[in-house]
Structure formats: structure tokens, C-alpha cells
Short mmCIF file of C-alpha atoms in Angstrom, two decimals:
data_model
loop_
_atom_site.label_atom_id
_atom_site.label_comp_id
_atom_site.label_asym_id
_atom_site.label_seq_id
_atom_site.Cartn_x
_atom_site.Cartn_y
_atom_site.Cartn_z
CA MET A 1017 -2.88 29.62 8.73
CA ASP A 1018 0.37 31.59 8.81
CA GLU A 1019 3.74 30.34 7.62
CA GLN A 1020 5.18 30.06 11.08
CA LYS A 1021 2.39 27.67 12.25
CA VAL A 1022 2.84 25.58 9.13
CA ARG A 1023 6.54 25.27 9.83
CA GLN A 1024 5.86 24.34 13.48
CA GLY A 1025 3.53 21.62 12.26
CA GLU A 1026 6.16 20.25 9.90
CA ILE A 1027 8.73 20.12 12.69
CA ALA A 1028 6.29 18.33 15.00
CA GLU A 1029 5.59 15.71 12.34
CA LEU A 1030 9.33 15.28 11.67
CA ILE A 1031 9.89 14.63 15.33
CA VAL A 1032 7.27 11.90 15.39
CA LYS A 1033 8.57 10.37 12.18
CA LYS A 1034 12.08 10.20 13.69
CA LYS A 1035 10.77 8.59 16.89
CA LEU A 1036 8.87 5.94 14.88
CA GLU A 1037 12.13 4.85 13.22
CA ASP A 1038 12.90 3.09 16.50
CA LEU A 1039 9.96 0.67 16.01
CA PRO A 1040 11.15 -2.90 15.43
CA PRO A 1041 10.67 -4.63 12.02
CA GLY A 1042 7.15 -5.57 11.24
CA TYR A 1043 5.53 -2.22 12.04
CA SER A 1044 4.30 -0.19 8.96
CA VAL A 1045 4.15 3.61 9.19
CA ILE A 1046 2.00 5.52 6.67
CA ALA A 1047 1.84 9.31 6.65
CA ASN A 1048 -0.92 11.65 5.56
CA VAL A 1049 -3.73 9.11 4.98
CA ASP A 1050 -6.78 10.75 3.48
CA ILE A 1051 -9.99 8.88 4.25
CA ALA A 1052 -13.55 9.28 3.02
CA ALA A 1053 -16.76 7.51 4.00
CA GLU A 1054 -20.48 8.32 3.68
CA GLY A 1055 -19.74 11.67 2.15
CA LYS A 1056 -17.31 12.79 4.91
CA SER A 1057 -13.54 13.04 4.64
CA SER A 1058 -10.60 13.70 6.80
CA GLU A 1059 -6.85 13.34 6.96
CA LEU A 1060 -4.99 11.16 9.45
CA ASP A 1061 -1.48 12.57 10.15
CA THR A 1062 0.17 9.24 10.79
CA VAL A 1063 -1.10 5.61 10.94
CA VAL A 1064 0.91 2.75 12.30
CA VAL A 1065 -0.15 -0.85 11.57
CA THR A 1066 1.28 -3.33 14.08
CA PRO A 1067 2.31 -6.89 13.16
CA THR A 1068 -0.91 -8.29 14.64
CA GLY A 1069 -3.02 -5.85 12.56
CA VAL A 1070 -3.87 -3.24 15.25
CA ILE A 1071 -4.30 0.23 13.65
CA VAL A 1072 -2.82 3.06 15.68
CA VAL A 1073 -3.82 6.53 14.57
CA LEU A 1074 -1.58 9.51 15.61
CA GLU A 1075 -2.95 13.02 15.42
CA VAL A 1076 0.07 15.32 15.70
CA LYS A 1077 -0.27 18.89 16.96
CA ALA A 1078 2.50 21.46 17.44
CA GLY A 1079 2.91 23.39 20.63
CA ASP A 1080 0.70 23.45 23.73
CA LEU A 1081 -3.06 22.82 23.88
CA ILE A 1082 -5.19 24.34 26.59
CA ALA A 1083 -8.66 23.41 27.68
CA ASP A 1084 -10.90 26.50 27.97
CA GLU A 1085 -13.24 27.30 30.89
CA SER A 1086 -15.87 24.88 29.56
CA GLY A 1087 -13.34 22.09 29.20
CA HIS A 1088 -13.13 22.17 25.38
CA VAL A 1089 -9.72 21.76 23.84
CA VAL A 1090 -9.64 24.49 21.23
CA ARG A 1091 -6.89 25.63 18.82
CA ASP A 1092 -6.95 29.08 17.19
CA TYR A 1093 -6.08 28.88 13.49
CA GLY A 1094 -6.15 32.61 12.90
CA ALA A 1095 -8.09 33.44 9.74
CA GLY A 1096 -9.19 29.85 9.55
CA GLY A 1097 -11.10 30.25 12.85
CA GLN A 1098 -11.02 27.94 15.89
CA LYS A 1099 -11.13 24.20 15.88
CA ASP A 1100 -12.41 21.93 18.67
CA ILE A 1101 -9.65 19.28 18.84
CA VAL A 1102 -11.75 16.69 20.61
CA LYS A 1103 -14.49 16.94 18.04
CA GLN A 1104 -11.88 16.64 15.31
CA LEU A 1105 -10.51 13.48 16.84
CA ASN A 1106 -13.91 11.95 17.33
CA ARG A 1107 -14.92 12.85 13.78
CA GLN A 1108 -11.74 11.33 12.41
CA GLY A 1109 -12.22 8.12 14.43
CA GLY A 1110 -15.78 7.74 13.11
CA ILE A 1111 -14.81 8.26 9.45
CA ALA A 1112 -11.82 5.91 9.82
CA ARG A 1113 -14.00 3.14 11.28
CA ASN A 1114 -16.63 3.57 8.57
CA ARG A 1115 -14.02 3.51 5.83
CA LEU A 1116 -12.13 0.52 7.26
CA ALA A 1117 -15.44 -1.40 7.67
CA ALA A 1118 -15.17 -1.97 3.88
CA LEU A 1119 -12.19 -4.20 4.74
CA ALA A 1120 -13.44 -5.74 7.94
CA LYS A 1121 -15.94 -4.69 10.63
CA ASN A 1122 -14.06 -5.74 13.71
CA LEU A 1123 -10.62 -4.09 13.32
CA THR A 1124 -8.95 -2.84 16.39
CA ILE A 1125 -8.18 0.92 16.14
CA ARG A 1126 -6.52 3.03 18.80
CA SER A 1127 -6.15 6.88 18.48
CA PHE A 1128 -3.64 9.17 20.30
CA LEU A 1129 -3.16 12.88 20.34
CA VAL A 1130 0.60 13.56 20.04
CA LEU A 1131 2.11 16.84 21.14
CA PRO A 1132 5.88 16.40 20.49
CA THR A 1133 6.70 20.02 21.32
CA GLY A 1134 4.07 20.85 23.89
CA LYS A 1135 1.65 19.82 26.65
CA LEU A 1136 -2.16 19.63 27.23
CA ASP A 1137 -3.02 22.04 30.10
CA GLY A 1138 -6.32 21.59 31.93
CA TYR A 1139 -9.01 18.97 31.70
CA GLY A 1140 -10.53 18.43 28.27
CA ILE A 1141 -14.06 17.10 27.94
CA GLY A 1142 -14.18 13.80 26.20
CA ILE A 1143 -10.43 13.29 25.99
CA ASP A 1144 -8.66 10.47 27.93
CA SER A 1145 -5.39 11.70 29.34
CA THR A 1146 -3.81 8.27 28.73
CA ARG A 1147 -4.39 8.90 24.96
CA VAL A 1148 -2.34 12.10 25.03
CA ILE A 1149 1.37 11.77 24.40
CA ASP A 1150 3.01 15.10 25.10
CA ALA A 1151 6.60 16.22 25.01
CA ASP A 1152 7.36 14.57 28.32
CA ARG A 1153 6.09 11.20 27.10
CA MET A 1154 7.63 11.24 23.61
CA ASP A 1155 10.28 8.70 24.67
CA GLU A 1156 7.42 6.36 25.48
CA LEU A 1157 5.82 6.58 21.99
CA CYS A 1158 7.18 3.40 20.57
CA ASN A 1159 6.50 1.43 23.75
CA ILE A 1160 2.90 2.71 23.71
CA ILE A 1161 2.53 1.46 20.18
CA LEU A 1162 4.20 -1.93 21.10
CA ASP A 1163 1.58 -2.27 23.88
CA CYS A 1164 -1.17 -1.73 21.33
CA ASP A 1165 0.09 -4.68 19.38
CA ARG A 1166 -0.74 -6.84 22.45
CA LEU A 1167 -4.40 -5.79 22.53
CA PRO A 1168 -6.93 -8.63 22.07
CA HIS A 1169 -8.50 -8.81 18.67
CA ASN A 1170 -10.73 -11.18 16.77
CA HIS A 1171 -10.21 -10.13 13.16
CA ASP A 1172 -8.59 -12.46 10.64
CA VAL A 1173 -7.20 -9.76 8.35
CA SER A 1174 -3.46 -9.72 7.94
CA LYS A 1175 -1.33 -6.68 8.61
CA ASP A 1176 -0.14 -6.62 4.94
CA THR A 1177 -3.75 -6.52 3.73
CA ILE A 1178 -4.54 -3.67 6.01
CA VAL A 1179 -1.48 -1.73 4.82
CA GLU A 1180 -2.34 -2.35 1.18
CA PHE A 1181 -5.91 -1.16 1.82
CA LEU A 1182 -4.68 2.04 3.46
CA GLU A 1183 -2.18 2.76 0.72
CA ASN A 1184 -4.34 1.99 -2.25
CA HIS A 1185 -7.92 2.71 -1.11
CA CYS A 1186 -7.78 5.40 1.55
CA VAL A 1187 -5.04 7.69 0.30
CA VAL A 1188 -6.85 9.83 -2.16
CA LYS A 1189 -6.13 12.90 -4.20
CA GLN A 1190 -5.82 15.44 -1.35
CA SER A 1191 -2.54 13.81 -0.21
CA LEU A 1192 -1.02 12.79 -3.53
CA SER A 1193 1.61 15.51 -3.24
CA SER A 1194 2.75 14.24 0.18
CA ILE A 1195 2.53 10.67 -1.00
CA SER A 1196 4.76 11.49 -3.95
CA GLU A 1197 7.35 13.23 -1.70
CA THR A 1198 7.23 10.35 0.87
CA LEU A 1199 7.49 7.77 -1.93
CA ASP A 1200 10.49 9.52 -3.40
CA ILE A 1201 12.24 9.40 -0.04
CA ARG A 1202 11.33 5.74 0.56
CA CYS A 1203 12.40 4.74 -2.96
CA ARG A 1204 15.79 6.50 -2.49
CA GLU A 1205 16.22 4.49 0.69
CA LEU A 1206 15.32 1.25 -1.03
CA SER A 1207 17.59 1.92 -4.00
CA SER A 1208 20.61 2.87 -1.92
CA GLY A 1209 21.96 -0.70 -1.89
CA LEU A 1210 24.17 -0.24 -4.93
CA ALA A 1211 25.58 3.00 -3.46
CA THR A 1212 26.30 1.25 -0.12
CA TRP A 1213 28.22 -1.83 -1.14
CA ILE A 1214 29.65 -1.37 -4.65
CA PRO A 1215 32.13 1.35 -3.47
CA ARG A 1216 33.38 -1.27 -0.97
CA ILE A 1217 34.43 -3.67 -3.74
CA GLU A 1218 38.17 -4.26 -3.79
CA SER A 1219 39.63 -5.97 -6.81
CA PRO A 1220 42.86 -5.99 -8.83
CA LEU A 1221 40.72 -5.53 -11.96
CA ALA A 1222 40.47 -1.96 -13.29
CA VAL A 1223 36.86 -2.13 -14.46
CA VAL A 1224 33.59 -2.60 -12.48
CA GLU A 1225 30.52 -3.08 -14.59
CA VAL A 1226 27.04 -2.45 -13.06
CA ASN A 1227 24.10 -3.42 -15.20
CA ALA A 1228 20.81 -2.34 -13.52
CA PRO A 1229 17.40 -1.18 -14.63
CA ALA A 1230 15.78 2.31 -14.35
CA GLY A 1231 15.11 3.20 -10.70
CA ALA A 1232 17.80 0.90 -9.31
CA GLY A 1233 19.90 3.67 -7.83
CA LYS A 1234 22.70 4.10 -10.38
CA THR A 1235 22.76 7.89 -9.93
CA GLN A 1236 23.02 7.42 -6.12
CA LEU A 1237 25.85 5.04 -6.78
CA ALA A 1238 27.63 7.53 -8.99
CA LEU A 1239 27.33 10.24 -6.31
CA SER A 1240 28.55 7.85 -3.64
CA LEU A 1241 31.65 6.94 -5.77
CA LEU A 1242 32.44 10.66 -6.39
CA GLN A 1243 32.10 11.48 -2.69
CA LYS A 1244 34.38 8.55 -1.76
CA ALA A 1245 36.94 9.79 -4.31
CA HIS A 1246 36.82 13.27 -2.81
CA GLN A 1247 37.24 12.01 0.77
CA GLU A 1248 40.27 9.93 -0.29
CA LYS A 1249 41.68 12.95 -2.14
CA ARG A 1250 41.64 11.00 -5.47
CA SER A 1251 40.92 12.56 -8.90
CA ALA A 1252 37.59 11.78 -10.54
CA TRP A 1253 35.55 12.17 -13.70
CA TYR A 1254 31.81 11.69 -14.05
CA ILE A 1255 30.65 11.15 -17.65
CA ASN A 1256 27.09 10.65 -18.90
CA THR A 1257 25.31 10.82 -22.26
CA THR A 1258 22.12 12.04 -20.62
CA ARG A 1259 22.18 15.80 -20.06
CA ASN A 1260 19.39 15.64 -17.45
CA ILE A 1261 21.39 13.47 -15.08
CA ALA A 1262 24.64 15.37 -15.66
CA GLN A 1263 22.88 18.58 -14.74
CA LYS A 1264 21.62 17.10 -11.46
CA LEU A 1265 25.17 16.21 -10.36
CA GLN A 1266 26.48 19.60 -11.58
CA ASP A 1267 24.00 21.24 -9.27
CA HIS A 1268 25.17 19.09 -6.34
CA PRO A 1269 27.90 20.37 -4.01
CA ILE A 1270 30.15 17.46 -5.06
CA ASN A 1271 30.71 19.34 -8.38
CA GLN A 1272 33.06 21.70 -6.55
CA HIS A 1273 35.37 18.80 -5.62
CA VAL A 1274 35.46 16.72 -8.84
CA GLU A 1275 37.63 17.48 -11.80
CA PHE A 1276 34.83 16.91 -14.35
CA ILE A 1277 31.06 16.32 -14.28
CA GLY A 1278 29.22 16.39 -17.59
CA THR A 1279 28.45 14.59 -20.84
CA TRP A 1280 30.87 12.66 -22.94
CA HIS A 1281 30.79 15.33 -25.67
CA GLU A 1282 31.39 18.13 -23.20
CA LEU A 1283 34.45 16.33 -21.92
CA ALA A 1284 35.66 15.67 -25.46
CA ILE A 1285 35.22 19.34 -26.41
CA GLU A 1286 37.01 20.49 -23.23
CA LYS A 1287 40.04 18.16 -23.63
CA THR A 1288 40.46 18.69 -27.38
CA ARG A 1289 39.77 22.43 -27.09
CA ALA A 1290 37.36 22.06 -29.99
CA GLU A 1291 35.20 24.78 -31.53
CA ASP A 1292 32.09 25.79 -29.56
CA PRO A 1293 29.23 23.72 -31.06
CA ALA A 1294 26.84 26.71 -30.67
CA GLY A 1295 28.24 28.05 -33.99
CA ILE A 1296 27.88 24.78 -35.89
CA ASP A 1297 25.10 24.31 -38.42
CA LEU A 1298 22.44 21.94 -37.00
CA GLN A 1299 22.79 19.54 -39.97
CA LYS A 1300 26.53 19.21 -39.36
CA LEU A 1301 26.37 18.75 -35.57
CA GLY A 1302 26.32 14.93 -35.77
CA GLN A 1303 29.52 14.90 -37.79
CA TYR A 1304 31.08 17.51 -35.53
CA PHE A 1305 30.45 15.48 -32.36
CA ASN A 1306 31.71 12.27 -33.95
CA GLU A 1307 34.93 13.98 -35.05
CA VAL A 1308 35.51 15.55 -31.63
CA SER A 1309 34.90 12.21 -29.93
CA GLU A 1310 37.37 10.39 -32.18
CA ALA A 1311 40.00 13.14 -31.48
CA PHE A 1312 39.43 12.68 -27.74
CA VAL A 1313 39.75 8.92 -28.04
CA GLN A 1314 43.12 9.42 -29.66
CA LYS A 1315 44.26 11.64 -26.71
CA LEU A 1316 43.04 8.98 -24.29
CA GLU A 1317 45.00 6.20 -26.08
CA GLU A 1318 48.15 8.41 -26.01
CA GLY A 1319 48.08 8.20 -22.20
CA ASN A 1320 47.64 11.95 -21.52
CA TYR A 1321 45.64 11.45 -18.29
CA SER A 1322 45.94 9.75 -14.92
CA ILE A 1323 42.49 9.68 -13.28
CA ASP A 1324 41.87 7.60 -10.14
CA CYS A 1325 38.14 7.17 -10.53
CA ILE A 1326 36.08 7.41 -13.70
CA VAL A 1327 32.34 6.92 -13.46
CA LEU A 1328 30.75 6.36 -16.84
CA ASP A 1329 26.94 6.43 -16.57
CA ASP A 1330 24.57 5.19 -19.32
CA ALA A 1331 27.55 3.49 -20.97
CA GLN A 1332 25.18 1.63 -23.33
CA ASP A 1333 24.73 4.85 -25.31
CA LEU A 1334 28.36 5.15 -26.38
CA LYS A 1335 30.48 3.35 -28.98
CA SER A 1336 32.33 0.44 -27.43
CA ASP A 1337 35.81 1.66 -28.53
CA TRP A 1338 35.08 5.03 -26.85
CA VAL A 1339 34.25 3.24 -23.63
CA GLU A 1340 37.32 1.02 -23.81
CA ALA A 1341 39.54 3.99 -24.47
CA LEU A 1342 38.65 5.46 -21.01
CA THR A 1343 40.66 2.66 -19.37
CA GLN A 1344 43.76 4.36 -20.88
CA ALA A 1345 43.00 7.48 -18.83
CA LEU A 1346 43.20 5.54 -15.50
CA SER A 1347 46.03 5.95 -12.99
CA SER A 1348 48.01 2.84 -12.03
CA ASP A 1349 45.50 1.94 -9.32
CA GLY A 1350 42.51 3.72 -10.83
CA THR A 1351 39.02 2.20 -11.44
CA LEU A 1352 36.54 2.70 -14.27
CA TYR A 1353 32.94 2.18 -13.13
CA VAL A 1354 30.72 1.35 -16.09
CA LEU A 1355 27.09 1.89 -15.22
CA LEU A 1356 24.57 0.78 -17.85
CA ASP A 1357 21.03 -0.44 -18.48
CA THR A 1358 21.02 -2.93 -21.28
CA ASN A 1359 17.25 -2.80 -21.39
CA PHE A 1360 17.59 0.54 -23.24
CA LYS A 1361 20.29 0.29 -25.86
CA THR A 1362 21.17 2.97 -28.44
CA GLY A 1363 24.81 2.23 -28.82
CA GLU A 1364 27.02 -0.92 -28.93
CA THR A 1365 27.40 -3.59 -26.21
CA VAL A 1366 30.67 -3.07 -24.39
CA GLU A 1367 32.58 -6.28 -23.65
CA PHE A 1368 35.66 -6.16 -21.42
CA THR A 1369 37.96 -9.14 -21.25
CA GLU A 1370 38.41 -8.66 -17.52
CA SER A 1371 36.02 -6.87 -15.17
CA VAL A 1372 33.97 -7.21 -12.01
CA ARG A 1373 30.38 -7.62 -13.17
CA VAL A 1374 27.32 -6.83 -11.08
CA ASN A 1375 23.84 -7.50 -12.48
CA SER A 1376 20.58 -6.38 -10.80
CA SER A 1377 16.96 -6.69 -11.90
CA GLU A 1378 15.51 -4.70 -9.00
CA THR A 1379 13.85 -1.30 -9.33
CA ALA A 1380 12.64 0.77 -6.40
CA ARG A 1381 10.89 3.50 -8.40
CA ILE A 1382 8.55 1.72 -10.74
CA PRO A 1383 5.13 0.84 -9.12
CA GLN A 1384 4.51 -2.91 -8.76
CA ARG A 1385 1.59 -3.13 -11.31
CA VAL A 1386 3.45 -1.07 -13.90
CA THR A 1387 6.36 -3.48 -13.51
CA GLN A 1388 4.00 -6.42 -14.03
CA VAL A 1389 2.88 -5.00 -17.39
CA ILE A 1390 6.43 -4.35 -18.44
CA ASN A 1391 7.22 -8.03 -17.69
CA GLU A 1392 4.10 -9.28 -19.44
CA LEU A 1393 5.11 -7.33 -22.60
CA ALA A 1394 8.62 -8.81 -22.27
CA LEU A 1395 10.13 -5.33 -22.68
CA THR A 1396 13.30 -6.38 -20.78
CA SER A 1397 15.78 -9.19 -21.33
CA SER A 1398 14.91 -10.59 -17.95
CA PRO A 1399 11.89 -9.85 -15.64
CA LEU A 1400 12.11 -6.78 -13.44
CA VAL A 1401 11.56 -7.01 -9.73
CA SER A 1402 9.79 -4.02 -8.19
CA THR A 1403 10.75 -3.22 -4.64
CA SER A 1404 8.65 -0.07 -4.64
CA PRO A 1405 6.31 0.17 -1.64
CA TYR A 1406 3.61 1.54 -3.94
CA GLN A 1407 1.42 -0.97 -5.74
CA GLY A 1408 -0.28 1.51 -7.94
CA ASP A 1409 -2.75 0.74 -10.70
CA VAL A 1410 -2.53 -1.17 -13.98
CA PRO A 1411 -1.63 1.45 -16.67
CA ALA A 1412 -4.68 2.97 -18.34
CA PHE A 1413 -4.94 2.77 -22.16
CA PHE A 1414 -6.60 5.32 -24.47
CA THR A 1415 -6.89 4.45 -28.16
CA TYR A 1416 -7.20 6.80 -31.16
CA SER A 1417 -7.37 6.49 -34.92
CA GLY A 1418 -6.45 9.94 -36.23
CA PRO A 1419 -4.94 13.37 -35.25
CA ALA A 1420 -8.29 14.85 -33.93
CA GLN A 1421 -8.95 11.75 -31.85
CA LEU A 1422 -5.27 11.78 -30.63
CA LEU A 1423 -5.76 15.19 -29.05
CA LYS A 1424 -9.07 14.20 -27.59
CA GLU A 1425 -7.73 11.02 -25.96
CA THR A 1426 -4.67 12.80 -24.64
CA ARG A 1427 -7.00 15.37 -23.02
CA ARG A 1428 -9.02 12.50 -21.57
CA ALA A 1429 -5.87 11.02 -20.04
CA VAL A 1430 -5.05 14.42 -18.47
CA ASP A 1431 -8.64 14.74 -17.17
CA GLU A 1432 -8.38 11.32 -15.53
CA ALA A 1433 -5.05 12.17 -13.95
CA ARG A 1434 -6.50 15.38 -12.54
CA LYS A 1435 -9.58 13.53 -11.19
CA GLU A 1436 -7.19 11.15 -9.44
CA GLY A 1437 -5.70 14.14 -7.71
CA PHE A 1438 -2.46 14.80 -9.61
CA SER A 1439 -1.66 18.48 -9.99
CA ASP A 1440 -0.49 19.76 -13.36
CA ASP A 1441 3.15 20.05 -12.21
CA GLN A 1442 3.05 16.27 -11.31
CA ILE A 1443 2.01 15.29 -14.87
CA ALA A 1444 4.42 14.85 -17.75
CA ILE A 1445 3.06 14.28 -21.30
CA LEU A 1446 5.69 12.48 -23.33
CA THR A 1447 5.44 11.78 -27.06
CA MET A 1448 6.96 8.71 -28.68
CA LYS A 1449 7.48 10.75 -31.83
CA GLY A 1450 10.45 12.98 -32.63
CA ARG A 1451 10.31 16.65 -31.68
CA HIS A 1452 9.52 17.85 -35.15
CA SER A 1453 7.27 14.97 -36.24
CA SER A 1454 4.95 15.14 -33.19
CA GLU A 1455 1.46 16.50 -33.65
CA ILE A 1456 1.34 17.51 -29.99
CA LEU A 1457 4.73 19.23 -29.76
CA CYS A 1458 3.70 21.39 -32.73
CA SER A 1459 0.85 22.96 -30.76
CA PRO A 1460 1.01 25.13 -27.62
CA THR A 1461 -2.14 23.45 -26.18
CA LEU A 1462 -4.25 20.31 -26.58
CA GLU A 1463 -6.83 22.46 -28.47
CA SER A 1464 -7.86 24.21 -25.23
CA ASP A 1465 -6.29 26.67 -22.84
CA LYS A 1466 -7.24 24.21 -19.99
CA TYR A 1467 -4.43 22.09 -21.45
CA SER A 1468 -1.60 24.59 -22.08
CA LEU A 1469 1.76 22.81 -22.68
CA LYS A 1470 5.17 23.58 -21.26
CA GLN A 1471 7.31 22.75 -24.26
CA PRO A 1472 11.08 23.00 -25.18
CA LEU A 1473 12.11 26.16 -27.07
CA ASP A 1474 14.97 26.63 -29.55
CA GLU A 1475 16.66 28.66 -26.81
CA PHE A 1476 19.26 27.90 -24.10
CA LYS A 1477 20.57 29.71 -21.11
CA ASN A 1478 23.88 28.75 -19.52
CA GLY A 1479 23.72 25.58 -21.56
CA ARG A 1480 20.25 24.60 -20.34
CA GLN A 1481 17.07 24.12 -22.31
CA LEU A 1482 14.41 26.83 -21.95
CA PHE A 1483 10.73 25.93 -21.97
CA SER A 1484 7.44 27.83 -22.78
CA ASP A 1485 5.09 28.94 -19.94
CA GLY A 1486 2.46 26.19 -20.25
CA ALA A 1487 1.10 24.28 -17.23
CA LEU A 1488 1.52 20.61 -18.44
CA PHE A 1489 5.12 19.47 -19.17
CA ASN A 1490 5.49 18.18 -22.70
CA ASP A 1491 8.51 16.71 -24.43
CA THR A 1492 9.72 13.60 -26.20
CA VAL A 1493 10.42 10.38 -24.36
CA ARG A 1494 14.05 10.36 -25.37
CA ARG A 1495 14.67 13.88 -24.02
CA PHE A 1496 13.02 12.94 -20.74
CA LYS A 1497 15.53 10.21 -20.14
CA GLY A 1498 17.01 10.49 -16.62
CA LEU A 1499 13.89 12.23 -15.26
CA GLN A 1500 10.73 11.01 -13.68
CA ALA A 1501 7.23 12.26 -12.71
CA PRO A 1502 4.48 10.92 -10.46
CA CYS A 1503 2.09 10.65 -13.44
CA ILE A 1504 3.33 9.95 -16.89
CA ILE A 1505 1.16 10.17 -20.02
CA LEU A 1506 2.75 8.47 -23.02
CA THR A 1507 1.11 9.63 -26.21
CA GLU A 1508 1.50 9.20 -29.98
CA VAL A 1509 2.38 5.57 -29.31
CA ASP A 1510 2.25 4.26 -32.84
CA PHE A 1511 4.53 1.53 -34.14
CA ASP A 1512 4.32 -1.04 -36.88
CA GLU A 1513 5.79 -3.88 -34.82
CA LEU A 1514 6.72 -4.63 -31.24
CA ASP A 1515 10.38 -5.19 -32.25
CA ASP A 1516 13.48 -4.74 -30.08
CA GLN A 1517 13.68 -1.00 -30.84
CA THR A 1518 10.03 -0.39 -30.00
CA LYS A 1519 10.41 -2.44 -26.78
CA SER A 1520 13.42 -0.38 -25.81
CA LEU A 1521 11.52 2.95 -26.27
CA LEU A 1522 8.41 1.68 -24.50
CA TYR A 1523 10.60 0.56 -21.60
CA LEU A 1524 12.21 3.99 -21.42
CA GLY A 1525 8.80 5.72 -21.29
CA MET A 1526 7.05 3.39 -18.93
CA THR A 1527 9.84 3.53 -16.38
CA ARG A 1528 9.54 7.31 -16.03
CA ALA A 1529 6.40 6.92 -13.90
CA SER A 1530 6.72 6.71 -10.06
CA MET A 1531 2.97 6.47 -9.37
CA SER A 1532 0.68 6.41 -12.37
CA LEU A 1533 1.04 5.55 -16.11
CA LYS A 1534 -1.39 6.30 -18.96
CA ILE A 1535 -0.76 5.32 -22.53
CA VAL A 1536 -2.38 6.93 -25.57
CA LEU A 1537 -1.89 4.60 -28.53
CA THR A 1538 -3.31 3.77 -31.93
CA ASP A 1539 -5.99 1.15 -32.29
CA ALA A 1540 -3.68 -0.95 -34.46
CA PHE A 1541 -0.78 -0.91 -31.93
CA ALA A 1542 -3.20 -1.55 -29.10
CA GLN A 1543 -4.12 -4.84 -30.78
CA LYS A 1544 -0.47 -5.81 -31.00
CA LEU A 1545 0.07 -5.06 -27.29
CA ALA A 1546 -3.11 -6.91 -26.32
CA ALA A 1547 -1.82 -10.01 -28.01
CA CYS A 1548 1.12 -9.97 -25.53
CA LEU A 1549 -0.91 -9.49 -22.42
#
């Protein structure tokens, strides 16, 4: 299939998706549902489940369809040959009914051929014209689906049960990529609450504290605050301790309109005109950064700046007096937004005498069942609430007792992820060890070229880390902070106790997964976790 036809298909599906946004609350829309039954498989472009549990299947085609002389509706796919559309629809309907029979045998299913950019010319054998929604009828799409909700039915399965079945039993590996993309979009929508209403807060207090977990939308909030400052022609700084997040915002167009976006140490070096750290001995870097930070704090306390909006992200990673010093850089009506996640603490707790405090326990990114395990292990100070639309599976555990078995079990976790349908670029292998103490990070593969690793090099370009050419991403949990992947494999999980520091690191690692989580841990530590579950 050529690129132009692929693009036309994408446009057609986007038109349908946009139209379906007009459906009232209570209707669930699921895209790219892969189904398999009795050895046959197919993909449904879009499935709508109505409040009464009627299943509406929409097969979306771009452009016009024409019935040939014999009445068959055929589409030419170039090198892929021709496809009889009616046969395709009938085959899909049969597979869908067989698959859904595992849930209930009397579900009501209605199928429609949707041509958002074209028409069906001629009479097609075996196709009911009332089941064809062409460009002229696109405005009727939602009303047609509303009418389906009024169809008589005699099943006792709830709409939510049907949706859960479709999302967790029918969507298989062929569509994991599209699920991941759709899930990312949906999660961004769900986590946009902080970005929507916190910028509207008006208070005489100069500090707004937002304490929220991973996946709550703090980065979206930061971007919203920076955009608001730009629109109001107010000066702004964005400061983070996590290089990954800072780079994301540096790559965003807002970077052209904000005085500074980067890490705390980058800002300190810039404002104190300190020596370039590239020339500092590695063993002296810690002392260097501390001295530069203290020099910057002194400049802040001297009142050398007047910034209208300062967004400090991951504030829990900085010393409390450094954070407090930022209030001295504010203009007379400026605001310091302190964004933090106290579930992962590496620095000191910041306590302001006066501030607006906002606390949230909701995360839109972490799958529901992963969140349940996080709560059962008591990794957070208060239970997390997952608003993710993806239920997911309980994390899979793989135990080992030595280096050889560690590599074997990590390979087994990768094999399982691949069988589930995750591509190598959707998998991240994260070690709980340090970069130079990790068995896995010291080898370019997991003892086989089938498991080549993309690992950090001791090289940088334009201030950014360079990686080797392996297929499977591999790094430490700490260095992956601020990033996420559909499938996370935590490996070399080996701790003496499940103390606060261990809980904090486990929380960081487990919250990187947006769909699937696998944990490779020692036998001894597995027993400690089992005692908590």
C-alpha cells in the first residue's frame, strides 16, 4: 500500500474520531480493536459501546467505493492486490461475534461501512445501503449510533463489562502500537486538570505548592504556566533537576519565549558565569556543583533578579534553602510555583510559612493494576488513585539467585514482552543498580545478539547523552526519571530491606510503565515483597 493511501486512511479515521466526540456522555469509543477467534483474526477500525451495551462496529474506508459489473464492492490495494469489502465486513462480523460469545452469546452488534471522504457508487451484493454512512451522511453518524442504543436487547451484561472485555481481551499484539499512542493522548487529556485550573489561582501569597504523583500532569502544568506568562508578557524561568524533562521543554516552541528553561545547575552556572563543568574532574564534580549552587543562592538573596513567574519542577530534589532563595528572585507581584512529588524524595522537605498548597493523589498514566500493587506495597505516603483508562495486568515477577540466572530471567522478561506484542522500541530495561555496579549495563547484550542493548555512552553532543546502537533501551532507573515507556522491565532488583529509600526507588521505577510492568528480582527480596502483598 503506498504512502498516499495510508495518509488518506489516517485522515478518514481522524474525521470519524472527531465526529464521535459529539456523542453524549456514556458512550465509549475504542479504536483499532484486534480480535481473534477459532484461529481467525481481524482488526476493527472503531468500536462504540452504547450505554445499554449495544456494540456498534465502524469499518472506515477512505475515498469512493464502486461496485463492479458483478456487484462486488472491491478496493484495489496496489501490490497488496484487491480486497472484496463485503467479504471483509462479513468476515469481521463473524469473528467479532465468535470472540464476544466468550462474554455473552446474545450481545447486540451492529456494523456500518463509513466513507467519510467518499461515496459508494452502484449496487453492492450483500451490503445494505442503510448500513453505509458516506460523506453526505457524516453529520448523521452520532444520531445513527444513538438510534442503535434504542435497539431491543435481552443480554444482562453491563456496558462497562463489555468495554473492559474489548480493552483487555480483544486488543492484542497487532495493535499495541496504536493502543499506546491512543492511551498517551487519553492520559494527557485526563491529566490536564492541573494545567487547567491551577494557573487560574489568584492569591496574595507568592508561593503555590503542588504535590502530585508521577503521571499527574505536572509537566503539562509547567508548560501551561509558561505559556500564560508569555501571553501576559511576563518574565519566566523554568527550573528542574531532571535533565530529561528539561530537554522536553527546551525542544518545545515555548523555549523561544521564556528567559530560561533548564536544570538548577545550568541556571546557577549561567548566572554566576562559572567554569564550564566539561573540564572538571569527575571526582570533583559534586563539590563543583555544590559551590556553584551556593554562589547562585547568594546572588538570589542579594535581590539581583525580578522574575514574574518561576516554575520549579521536582523541587523535592533540591536543598530547602536553595528553594527558599528563589522567592528572593520574584518581582513584586511574581509567583513561585513549586511542583513536587514527595513519594520520591532525594533532597530535603521544603516548608514555606505561607503558601497555597494543592495535594493530589491521582495519576492518569499508571495502569490500574500496577497502581493496586504500588498501594499494596505501601510505596507511597497515601494510596494512589489511577484514572488511567487502561486496566492492564498485575506486574509479572521473575526471580533469580545469581549473575547467570539474572541474565536468563531478564531475557525471559523480554521474551514475554515480545510475545505480548511489544516492539523493541516500546520496551525499556531499567536497572536498580548504579551505572558502574550493574551487571547488565556492563555488557552490550543479554548474552545474545537477539537482545542487543541501547546503553548510555561516555559521550555527549550539544549537552545530550549519546547511546549505543542496540535495539533494547537500557539504563538506570534514576537516569530514566521523567521518561516513560509502554513496557518497563525493572531488573537487578536486590535490596536488604523494604525501607523508605527502597520504597522510593521502587516507586520511581514502577511508575515509568504506561501499559506493562515486569520485575526481575532476587529470591530473597521477592520473599520480602510477598510478605507485603
